[in-house]
Coordinates of C-alpha atoms in Angstrom, one line a residue:
M1 CA 0.0 0.0 0.0
P2 CA 1.3 3.5 -0.7
Q3 CA 3.1 5.3 2.1
P4 CA 4.1 8.9 2.6
T5 CA 7.5 9.7 1.1
S6 CA 8.7 12.0 3.9
R7 CA 7.9 11.4 7.6
S8 CA 9.4 11.6 11.0
R9 CA 11.5 8.6 12.2
D10 CA 9.1 8.5 15.3
T11 CA 6.0 8.0 13.1
P12 CA 4.9 4.3 13.1
L13 CA 4.3 2.5 9.8
F14 CA 0.9 0.7 9.4
T15 CA 0.2 -2.2 7.1
V16 CA -2.2 -5.1 6.8
T17 CA -1.2 -8.7 6.7
A18 CA -4.1 -11.0 5.9
D19 CA -6.7 -9.9 8.4
T20 CA -4.2 -8.4 10.9
L21 CA -3.3 -4.7 11.3
V22 CA 0.5 -4.4 11.9
A23 CA 2.2 -1.3 13.3
V24 CA 6.0 -1.0 12.9
D25 CA 7.8 1.6 15.0
F26 CA 11.1 2.8 13.6
S27 CA 12.1 5.0 16.5
P28 CA 15.5 4.4 18.1
R29 CA 15.6 1.8 20.8
T30 CA 17.8 1.9 24.0
R31 CA 18.4 -1.2 26.1
G32 CA 16.5 -0.9 29.3
G33 CA 14.8 2.3 28.3
T34 CA 16.0 5.8 28.7
R35 CA 17.7 6.4 32.1
A36 CA 18.0 9.9 33.5
K37 CA 21.6 11.1 33.9
G38 CA 23.0 11.3 37.4
P39 CA 23.8 14.8 38.9
Y40 CA 27.5 14.4 38.5
R41 CA 27.2 13.2 34.9
R42 CA 25.0 16.1 34.0
L43 CA 27.6 18.4 35.7
F44 CA 30.5 17.1 33.6
D45 CA 28.6 17.1 30.4
L46 CA 28.8 20.9 30.4
P47 CA 31.3 22.0 27.7
G48 CA 34.8 22.5 29.1
A49 CA 33.9 21.3 32.6
R50 CA 36.1 18.2 32.4
A51 CA 39.1 20.0 31.1
F52 CA 39.2 22.8 33.7
T53 CA 38.5 20.2 36.5
A54 CA 41.4 18.0 35.4
G55 CA 43.8 21.0 35.5
N56 CA 42.5 22.2 38.8
L57 CA 42.9 18.7 40.5
I58 CA 46.5 18.6 39.3
A59 CA 47.1 22.0 40.7
R60 CA 45.3 21.3 44.0
L61 CA 47.1 18.1 44.9
P62 CA 50.3 20.0 45.9
M63 CA 48.3 21.9 48.5
G64 CA 48.4 18.9 50.7
M65 CA 52.1 18.2 49.9
F66 CA 54.0 21.5 50.5
S67 CA 53.8 21.8 54.3
V68 CA 54.6 18.1 54.9
S69 CA 57.4 18.3 52.4
A70 CA 58.8 21.4 54.0
V71 CA 58.8 19.9 57.5
V72 CA 60.5 16.7 56.3
M73 CA 63.0 18.5 54.2
I74 CA 64.0 21.1 56.9
A75 CA 63.9 18.8 59.9
G76 CA 65.8 16.1 58.0
T77 CA 68.7 18.4 56.9
R78 CA 68.8 20.9 59.8
G79 CA 67.7 18.5 62.6
S80 CA 65.2 20.9 64.1
Y81 CA 61.4 20.4 64.1
A82 CA 61.1 23.7 65.8
L83 CA 62.7 25.5 62.9
A84 CA 60.6 23.5 60.4
G85 CA 57.4 24.4 62.3
A86 CA 58.3 28.1 62.5
V87 CA 59.1 28.3 58.7
T88 CA 55.7 26.7 57.8
A89 CA 53.9 28.9 60.3
T90 CA 55.5 31.9 58.6
G91 CA 54.3 30.7 55.2
L92 CA 50.8 30.2 56.6
A93 CA 50.7 33.8 58.1
A94 CA 52.0 35.2 54.8
T95 CA 49.3 33.4 52.8
A96 CA 46.6 34.7 55.1
V97 CA 47.7 38.3 54.3
V98 CA 48.6 37.9 50.6
A99 CA 45.9 35.4 49.4
P100 CA 42.9 37.9 49.5
W101 CA 44.9 40.4 47.5
T102 CA 45.8 37.8 44.9
A103 CA 42.2 36.8 44.7
R104 CA 41.1 40.4 44.2
L105 CA 43.5 40.7 41.3
V106 CA 42.1 37.5 39.8
D107 CA 38.6 38.9 40.0
R108 CA 39.6 42.2 38.5
Y109 CA 41.9 41.1 35.7
G110 CA 40.9 37.5 35.0
Q111 CA 42.1 34.1 36.1
A112 CA 44.5 33.5 33.2
R113 CA 46.2 36.9 33.5
V114 CA 46.9 36.8 37.2
A115 CA 46.9 33.1 38.4
L116 CA 49.6 31.9 36.1
P117 CA 52.2 34.7 36.9
A118 CA 51.3 34.4 40.7
T119 CA 51.9 30.6 40.4
V120 CA 55.3 31.2 38.7
F121 CA 56.4 33.5 41.6
A122 CA 55.2 30.9 44.2
V123 CA 57.0 28.1 42.4
L124 CA 60.2 30.2 42.4
G125 CA 59.8 30.6 46.1
S126 CA 59.5 26.8 46.6
L127 CA 62.6 26.2 44.5
A128 CA 64.5 28.9 46.4
L129 CA 63.6 27.1 49.7
L130 CA 64.8 23.8 48.2
L131 CA 68.1 25.3 47.2
C132 CA 68.6 27.1 50.5
V133 CA 68.0 24.0 52.4
H134 CA 70.2 21.9 50.2
H135 CA 73.1 24.3 50.3
G136 CA 72.9 25.1 54.0
A137 CA 72.0 28.8 53.6
P138 CA 71.2 30.8 56.8
D139 CA 67.9 30.2 58.5
W140 CA 66.5 33.5 57.6
T141 CA 66.6 32.6 53.9
L142 CA 64.2 29.7 54.7
F143 CA 61.6 32.1 56.1
A144 CA 62.0 34.5 53.2
S145 CA 61.7 31.8 50.6
Y146 CA 58.7 30.1 52.1
A147 CA 56.9 33.4 52.6
A148 CA 57.3 34.0 48.8
T149 CA 55.0 31.0 48.2
A150 CA 52.1 33.0 49.6
T151 CA 51.2 34.2 46.1
T152 CA 49.9 30.7 45.3
P153 CA 46.3 31.3 43.9
N154 CA 43.3 29.7 45.5
T155 CA 42.7 27.1 42.9
G156 CA 39.7 25.6 44.7
G157 CA 38.1 29.1 44.8
M158 CA 38.8 29.7 41.1
S159 CA 37.2 26.4 40.2
R160 CA 34.1 27.2 42.3
A161 CA 33.9 30.6 40.6
R162 CA 33.8 28.8 37.2
W163 CA 31.0 26.5 38.4
A164 CA 29.0 29.5 39.7
H165 CA 29.5 31.2 36.3
L166 CA 28.4 28.2 34.3
L167 CA 25.4 27.3 36.6
K168 CA 23.7 30.6 37.0
G169 CA 20.1 30.1 38.0
D170 CA 20.5 26.3 38.7
A171 CA 20.7 26.0 42.5
E172 CA 20.6 22.2 42.5
A173 CA 23.5 21.8 40.0
L174 CA 25.5 24.4 42.0
H175 CA 24.9 22.4 45.1
T176 CA 26.3 19.3 43.3
A177 CA 29.3 21.3 42.0
N178 CA 30.1 22.6 45.5
S179 CA 29.9 19.1 47.0
F180 CA 32.2 17.8 44.3
E181 CA 34.7 20.6 45.0
Q182 CA 34.7 19.8 48.7
A183 CA 35.2 16.1 48.0
A184 CA 38.1 17.0 45.8
D185 CA 39.6 19.1 48.6
E186 CA 39.4 16.2 50.9
L187 CA 40.8 13.8 48.4
C188 CA 43.8 16.0 47.7
F189 CA 44.5 16.6 51.4
M190 CA 44.2 12.9 51.9
L191 CA 46.6 11.9 49.1
G192 CA 49.0 14.9 49.3
P193 CA 50.7 14.1 52.6
V194 CA 51.0 10.4 51.7
L195 CA 52.6 11.3 48.4
A196 CA 54.9 13.9 50.0
A197 CA 56.1 11.4 52.7
F198 CA 56.7 8.7 50.0
L199 CA 58.8 11.0 47.8
C200 CA 60.9 12.5 50.6
G201 CA 61.5 9.1 52.2
T202 CA 62.1 7.1 49.0
F203 CA 64.2 9.5 46.9
F204 CA 65.7 12.5 48.7
P205 CA 64.4 15.1 51.2
E206 CA 63.8 17.8 48.6
A207 CA 61.8 15.4 46.3
G208 CA 58.4 16.3 47.7
T209 CA 58.8 20.1 47.3
L210 CA 60.2 19.6 43.8
V211 CA 57.4 17.4 42.5
G212 CA 54.8 19.6 44.2
A213 CA 56.1 22.7 42.5
V214 CA 56.1 21.0 39.1
L215 CA 52.5 19.7 39.6
L216 CA 51.3 23.2 40.7
L217 CA 52.7 25.0 37.7
A218 CA 51.5 22.3 35.2
G219 CA 48.0 22.2 36.8
V220 CA 47.5 26.0 36.9
A221 CA 48.8 26.3 33.3
L222 CA 46.3 23.6 32.1
F223 CA 43.5 25.2 34.2
T224 CA 44.0 28.8 33.0
A225 CA 44.3 27.6 29.3
Q226 CA 40.6 26.7 29.4
R227 CA 39.4 30.2 28.5
S228 CA 35.8 29.2 27.5
T229 CA 34.7 28.6 31.0
E230 CA 36.6 31.5 32.7
P231 CA 34.3 34.0 34.4
P232 CA 34.5 37.5 32.9
A233 CA 36.8 39.9 34.6
A234 CA 35.4 43.0 36.4
R235 CA 37.8 45.9 36.2
R236 CA 35.5 48.0 38.3
S237 CA 33.4 46.3 40.9
S238 CA 29.9 47.7 41.6
G239 CA 29.7 46.0 45.0
R240 CA 31.4 46.5 48.3
A241 CA 34.4 44.5 49.5
P242 CA 33.3 40.9 50.4
F243 CA 34.6 41.4 54.0
R244 CA 32.1 44.2 54.4
A245 CA 29.2 42.4 52.8
P246 CA 26.3 41.6 55.1
G247 CA 26.7 38.1 56.5
M248 CA 30.3 37.6 55.6
R249 CA 31.9 38.4 59.0
P250 CA 29.8 35.9 60.9
L251 CA 30.6 33.3 58.3
L252 CA 34.3 34.0 58.7
A253 CA 33.9 33.5 62.5
V254 CA 32.4 30.1 61.7
C255 CA 35.2 29.3 59.3
L256 CA 37.8 30.3 62.0
A257 CA 36.2 27.9 64.6
T258 CA 35.8 25.1 62.0
G259 CA 39.5 25.5 61.0
A260 CA 40.4 25.0 64.7
V261 CA 38.7 21.6 64.5
F262 CA 40.9 20.5 61.6
G263 CA 44.2 22.0 63.0
S264 CA 43.7 20.5 66.5
M265 CA 42.6 17.1 65.2
E266 CA 45.8 16.7 63.1
V267 CA 48.2 17.6 66.0
V268 CA 46.4 15.6 68.6
T269 CA 46.2 12.5 66.4
I270 CA 49.9 12.6 65.6
A271 CA 50.6 12.9 69.3
F272 CA 48.2 10.1 70.3
A273 CA 49.8 7.7 67.7
D274 CA 53.3 8.7 68.8
A275 CA 52.4 8.0 72.5
R276 CA 51.4 4.5 71.5
G277 CA 54.5 3.9 69.4
H278 CA 52.8 4.1 66.1
R279 CA 53.7 7.6 64.9
S280 CA 54.2 6.4 61.3
A281 CA 50.5 5.3 61.3
A282 CA 49.2 8.8 62.1
G283 CA 49.0 9.8 58.4
A284 CA 46.9 6.8 57.6
V285 CA 44.6 7.4 60.5
L286 CA 44.1 11.1 59.5
A287 CA 43.6 9.9 55.9
L288 CA 40.5 7.9 57.1
Q289 CA 39.0 11.1 58.4
A290 CA 39.5 12.8 55.0
A291 CA 38.1 9.6 53.3
G292 CA 34.9 9.9 55.4
S293 CA 34.5 13.5 54.4
C294 CA 35.2 12.8 50.7
A295 CA 32.5 10.0 50.6
A296 CA 30.0 12.1 52.5
G297 CA 30.6 15.1 50.1
L298 CA 29.9 13.0 47.1
V299 CA 26.7 11.6 48.6
Y300 CA 25.6 15.0 49.8
G301 CA 26.1 16.4 46.3
A302 CA 24.0 13.7 44.7
L303 CA 21.1 14.5 47.0
R304 CA 18.8 17.4 46.2
P305 CA 18.8 20.1 48.8
A306 CA 15.9 20.0 51.2
G307 CA 13.4 22.8 51.4
A308 CA 15.3 24.5 54.1
S309 CA 17.8 27.2 53.0
A310 CA 21.6 26.9 53.5
R311 CA 21.3 29.4 56.3
S312 CA 19.0 27.0 58.1
R313 CA 21.0 23.9 57.3
L314 CA 24.4 25.2 58.6
P315 CA 23.5 25.0 62.3
W316 CA 22.3 21.5 61.8
C317 CA 25.5 20.5 60.0
L318 CA 27.6 22.1 62.8
A319 CA 25.5 20.3 65.5
A320 CA 26.2 17.0 63.7
M321 CA 29.9 17.8 63.6
T322 CA 30.0 18.6 67.3
A323 CA 28.2 15.3 68.1
L324 CA 30.4 13.2 65.9
M325 CA 33.6 14.8 67.2
V326 CA 32.8 13.4 70.6
L327 CA 33.4 9.8 69.2
P328 CA 37.2 10.2 68.9
L329 CA 37.3 11.7 72.4
L330 CA 35.5 8.7 73.8
A331 CA 37.6 6.2 71.9
A332 CA 40.8 7.8 73.0
G333 CA 39.8 8.4 76.6
L334 CA 38.0 5.1 77.3
T335 CA 39.9 2.5 75.2
G336 CA 43.2 4.0 74.1
S337 CA 43.0 1.9 71.0
L338 CA 44.4 3.5 67.9
L339 CA 42.4 1.1 65.7
L340 CA 39.1 2.1 67.3
L341 CA 40.2 5.7 67.1
A342 CA 40.7 5.3 63.3
G343 CA 37.2 4.0 62.9
T344 CA 35.7 6.9 64.9
L345 CA 37.7 9.4 62.8
L346 CA 36.2 7.9 59.7
V347 CA 32.7 8.4 61.0
A348 CA 33.5 11.9 62.4
G349 CA 34.9 13.0 59.1
M350 CA 31.5 12.5 57.5
A351 CA 30.3 15.7 59.0
T352 CA 33.0 17.8 57.5
A353 CA 32.0 18.0 53.8
P354 CA 28.3 18.8 54.3
T355 CA 29.4 21.6 56.7
M356 CA 31.9 23.1 54.3
V357 CA 29.6 22.8 51.3
T358 CA 26.9 24.6 53.1
T359 CA 29.3 27.3 54.3
M360 CA 30.7 27.9 50.8
T361 CA 27.2 28.1 49.5
L362 CA 26.5 30.9 51.9
V363 CA 29.8 32.6 51.0
Q364 CA 28.8 32.5 47.3
R365 CA 25.4 33.9 48.2
Y366 CA 26.6 36.9 50.1
T367 CA 29.6 37.8 48.0
P368 CA 29.3 40.2 45.1
G369 CA 29.3 38.3 41.8
D370 CA 32.3 40.1 40.4
R371 CA 34.4 39.4 43.5
L372 CA 33.5 35.8 44.1
N373 CA 37.0 34.5 44.2
E374 CA 38.0 37.1 46.7
G375 CA 35.1 36.1 49.0
M376 CA 35.9 32.4 48.9
T377 CA 39.6 33.1 49.5
L378 CA 38.6 35.1 52.6
A379 CA 36.8 32.0 53.8
V380 CA 39.9 29.9 53.2
T381 CA 41.9 32.5 55.0
G382 CA 39.6 32.1 58.0
L383 CA 40.0 28.4 57.9
L384 CA 43.8 28.7 57.8
G385 CA 43.7 31.0 60.8
G386 CA 41.6 28.5 62.6
I387 CA 43.9 25.7 61.7
A388 CA 46.9 27.6 63.2
C389 CA 45.0 28.4 66.4
G390 CA 43.7 24.8 66.7
S391 CA 47.2 23.4 66.2
A392 CA 48.5 25.6 69.0
A393 CA 45.6 24.7 71.3
G394 CA 45.9 21.0 70.6
G395 CA 49.6 21.0 71.1
W396 CA 49.3 22.9 74.4
T397 CA 46.6 20.4 75.7
V398 CA 48.7 17.4 74.7
E399 CA 51.8 18.7 76.5
R400 CA 50.0 20.0 79.6
V401 CA 47.3 17.3 80.0
S402 CA 47.4 14.2 77.7
A403 CA 47.0 13.2 74.1
A404 CA 43.6 11.6 74.8
A405 CA 42.4 14.9 76.5
G406 CA 43.6 16.7 73.4
Y407 CA 40.5 15.4 71.5
G408 CA 38.4 17.7 73.7
V409 CA 39.8 20.7 71.7
P410 CA 38.1 19.8 68.4
V411 CA 34.9 19.1 70.3
A412 CA 35.1 22.6 71.9
A413 CA 35.9 24.2 68.5
A414 CA 33.0 22.5 66.8
A415 CA 30.7 23.6 69.6
A416 CA 32.0 27.2 69.3
A417 CA 31.2 27.1 65.6
F418 CA 27.7 25.8 66.3
L419 CA 27.0 28.5 68.9
V420 CA 28.2 31.2 66.6
S421 CA 25.9 29.9 63.8
L422 CA 23.0 30.0 66.3
A423 CA 23.8 33.5 67.4
V424 CA 24.1 35.0 63.9
L425 CA 21.9 32.9 61.6
A426 CA 18.6 34.4 62.5
P427 CA 15.4 32.6 61.4
P428 CA 13.4 34.3 58.6
G429 CA 11.5 37.4 59.9
S430 CA 13.7 37.9 62.9
R431 CA 15.0 41.5 63.3
N432 CA 16.9 41.0 66.5
R433 CA 20.0 39.3 65.1
F434 CA 22.5 39.8 62.4
P435 CA 20.7 40.4 59.1
F436 CA 21.7 37.6 56.8
G437 CA 19.8 39.4 54.1
P438 CA 20.6 40.2 50.5
S439 CA 24.1 41.5 49.9
N440 CA 25.5 43.5 47.0
R441 CA 23.8 41.4 44.3
S442 CA 20.7 39.5 43.7
T443 CA 21.4 35.9 44.5
E444 CA 18.1 34.4 45.5
S445 CA 17.6 32.7 42.1
R446 CA 21.2 31.4 42.1
A447 CA 21.4 30.1 45.6
A448 CA 17.8 29.5 46.8
H449 CA 19.0 26.5 48.7

């Protein structure tokens, strides 16, 4: 029987066989039907997303390598952990001062124009430190060289800024992207120290710093080469500085207290393992905490945000962190078992990623759109300051009381972050607390969660 000469592939063909009407469907078939893409697959199907993520992960891995490499390198050649700790502390302080200015330049002139030269300068500082240590230069040259690495750009912040640029108006996808970025942070800080210790111990003391410098430069070069996903530069910002934006200062206080959790946990765990004759296992035990956070971050990103806003979720996340941080304290104080402690750290780490994802969501919400990298770098600076304070408090407690009692410091720090969030994150309609209202830009459509 005659059929139309032009038709859609989805139009069925009808014919008659004997006394039976037959319909033939020529539309494409897929095995098992059409399956909806997962949130992470949809995320990385965006043009250019995989390329800039690959470069950023390469550049981010050395962030977990440099401090460990510097301590091993300096202590191994100079025989002084005090000198090694002072040098790394100086670099941390320099980064806290310089990083926000570097981020401001990135926002103003673009990631490619600023991040790559800043990275080259930081890599030269690392190489100078390596040469000074190797050739026995005076101690003051170590401080000067390591301070020069403070120009290292905030690669995690630049990656989050790209996601925010690509996912404007899609709050759920941005939530997934932020969760992935936090999981990537945890993965890099889990693998970085292990890689650094392996390189320094297997080859020569300077190997960790050398490999870290090469990875940083190569990763940033690859990342900044992806110009299609780079946020536009804003030569003149229409908004106020992120530090002065409504809501940012309370968030920085939360970041400071949260950083104290991380800093104290690291020092106390090393001391606890050392007291039981297993200091070499401290890195693996801490890696379990990062692994728990990494897994929780990926799961958290795959879930759709609940109806509550990020402002309402943050106190709940901090309450969960406070409760879970009690587990290592109980394991260390009641059993003294390093194996049981490792298990509790794995569980306790699961509160980290949701807390940090929610915090960074609020930072993005209350930061002017054209100064986003600066705002996120301020949050990282707050974390670094908290890490330094937590390390000092944890070390003091270990020396004056005991290693097991030291696990009370992260509990206290998490509780402080929780109380700060309760004090400043007012419920909708409240006028008696800090106004976490709209900042310098309209963000409700972007970050409604």
